[in-house]
Structure formats: structure tokens, C-alpha cells
mmCIF file of C-alpha atoms and ligand atoms in Angstrom:
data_model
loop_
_atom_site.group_PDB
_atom_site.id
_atom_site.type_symbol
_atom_site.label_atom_id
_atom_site.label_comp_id
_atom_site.label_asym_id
_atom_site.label_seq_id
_atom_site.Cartn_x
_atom_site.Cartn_y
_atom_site.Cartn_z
ATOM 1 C CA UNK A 1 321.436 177.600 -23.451
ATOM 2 C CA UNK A 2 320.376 175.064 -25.700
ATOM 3 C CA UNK A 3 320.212 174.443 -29.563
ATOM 4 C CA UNK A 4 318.065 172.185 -31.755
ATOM 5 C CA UNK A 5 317.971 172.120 -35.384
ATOM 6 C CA UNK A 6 314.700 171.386 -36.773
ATOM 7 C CA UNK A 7 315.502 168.590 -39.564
ATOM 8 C CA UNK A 8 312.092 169.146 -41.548
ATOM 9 C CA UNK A 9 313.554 173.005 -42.149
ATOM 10 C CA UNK A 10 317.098 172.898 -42.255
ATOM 11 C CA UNK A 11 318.304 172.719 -46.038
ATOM 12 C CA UNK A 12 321.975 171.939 -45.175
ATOM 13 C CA UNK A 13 323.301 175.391 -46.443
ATOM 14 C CA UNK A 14 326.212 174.675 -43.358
ATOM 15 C CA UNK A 15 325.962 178.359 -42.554
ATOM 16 C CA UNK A 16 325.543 177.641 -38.690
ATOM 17 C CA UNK A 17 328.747 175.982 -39.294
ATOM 18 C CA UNK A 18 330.684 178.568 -40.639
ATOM 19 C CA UNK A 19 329.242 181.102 -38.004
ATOM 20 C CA UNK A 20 329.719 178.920 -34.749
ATOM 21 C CA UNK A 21 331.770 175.472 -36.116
ATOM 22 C CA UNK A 22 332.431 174.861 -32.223
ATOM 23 C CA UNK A 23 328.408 174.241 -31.962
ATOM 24 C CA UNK A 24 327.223 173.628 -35.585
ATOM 25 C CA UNK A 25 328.799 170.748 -38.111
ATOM 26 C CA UNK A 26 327.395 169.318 -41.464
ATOM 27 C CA UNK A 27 326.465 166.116 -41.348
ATOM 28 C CA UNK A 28 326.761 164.190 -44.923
ATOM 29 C CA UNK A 29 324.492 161.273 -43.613
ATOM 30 C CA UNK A 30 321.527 163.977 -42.841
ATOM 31 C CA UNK A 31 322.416 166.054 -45.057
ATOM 32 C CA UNK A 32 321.822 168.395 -42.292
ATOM 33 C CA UNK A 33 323.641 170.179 -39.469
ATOM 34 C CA UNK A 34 323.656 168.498 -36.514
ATOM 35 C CA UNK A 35 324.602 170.204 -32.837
ATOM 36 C CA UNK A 36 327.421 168.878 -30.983
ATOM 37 C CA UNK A 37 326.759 169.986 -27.366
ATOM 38 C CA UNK A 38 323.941 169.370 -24.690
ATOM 39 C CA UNK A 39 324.799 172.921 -23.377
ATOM 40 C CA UNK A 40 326.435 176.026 -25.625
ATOM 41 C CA UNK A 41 329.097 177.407 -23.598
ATOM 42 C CA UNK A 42 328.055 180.618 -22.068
ATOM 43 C CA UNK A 43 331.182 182.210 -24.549
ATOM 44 C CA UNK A 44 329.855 180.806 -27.570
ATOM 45 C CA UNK A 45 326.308 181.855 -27.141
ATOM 46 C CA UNK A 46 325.905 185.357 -28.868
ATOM 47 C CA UNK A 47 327.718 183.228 -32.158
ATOM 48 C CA UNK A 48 324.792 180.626 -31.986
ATOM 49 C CA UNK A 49 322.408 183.498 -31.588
ATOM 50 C CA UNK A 50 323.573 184.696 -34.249
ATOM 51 C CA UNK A 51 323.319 181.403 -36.468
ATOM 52 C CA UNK A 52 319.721 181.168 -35.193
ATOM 53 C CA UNK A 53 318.976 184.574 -36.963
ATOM 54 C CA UNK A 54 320.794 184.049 -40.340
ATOM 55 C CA UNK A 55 319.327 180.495 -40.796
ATOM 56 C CA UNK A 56 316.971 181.578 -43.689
ATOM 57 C CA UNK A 57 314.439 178.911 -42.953
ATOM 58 C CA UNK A 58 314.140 178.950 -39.489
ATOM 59 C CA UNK A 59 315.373 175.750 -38.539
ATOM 60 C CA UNK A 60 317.382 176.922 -35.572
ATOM 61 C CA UNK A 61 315.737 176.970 -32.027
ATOM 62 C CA UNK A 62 317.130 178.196 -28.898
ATOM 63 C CA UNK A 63 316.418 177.991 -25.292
ATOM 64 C CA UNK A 64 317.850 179.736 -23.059
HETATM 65 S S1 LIG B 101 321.933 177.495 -41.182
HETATM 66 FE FE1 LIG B 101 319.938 176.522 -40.858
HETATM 67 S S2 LIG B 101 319.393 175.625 -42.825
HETATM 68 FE FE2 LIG B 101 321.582 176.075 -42.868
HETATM 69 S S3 LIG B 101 322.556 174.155 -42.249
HETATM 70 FE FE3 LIG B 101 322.307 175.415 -40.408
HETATM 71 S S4 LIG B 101 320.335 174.750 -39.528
HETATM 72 FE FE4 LIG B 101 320.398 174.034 -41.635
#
């Protein structure tokens, strides 16, 4: 699986990186998330799910 974050969305409310930290961090120069792996680990993947869902505009995409 793979995550982007759509920078024209996100609004750097750092919730991605309170749900999954080990795949989501803020980054002050973006003022944005950023993701920090090529490839969520297969353990990790129902937490970035998750962040994909609660990100109120959207700005998470995943494929699988
Ligand atoms: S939850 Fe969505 S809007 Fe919030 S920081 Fe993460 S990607 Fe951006």
C-alpha cells in the first residue's frame, strides 16, 4: 500500500499524525503532513486507512 497527501487539500490539522505517527508527520516548512515511507507496512495499514477516512478534507489517497 501506498499513501499520498494531496497538498492543495490538506489543512495541516496533523490528525494523520496522531492516528498513524509511524506513516504521517507535520511538516512546519509545508505546513502540511508529509508521508515518510514508499510502502506502509502491511501492520500499519488499517491505522493509515483509518487516517484516510478521518481526514476531513480528503487529502489522503491510498493505493493499495
Ligand atoms: S489529516 Fe488530512 S488535512 Fe490533516 S494534516 Fe493529515 S493530510 Fe492534512
Amino acid at each position: 500500500m501506498r499513501a499520498k497527501i494531496d497538498y492543495d487539500l490538506c489543512m495541516g490539522d496533523q490528525n494523520c499524525c496522531k492516528v498513524c505517527p509511524e506513516v504521517f508527520q507535520y511538516d512546519d516548512a509545508k505546513i502540511a503532513s508529509i508521508v515518510l515511507v514508499d510502502e506502509v507496512p502491511a501492520q500499519l495499514e488499517d491505522r493509515v486507512r483509518q487516517a484516510a477516512e478521518e481526514c476531513a478534507p480528503g487529502a489522503i489517497n491510498v493505493e493499495a
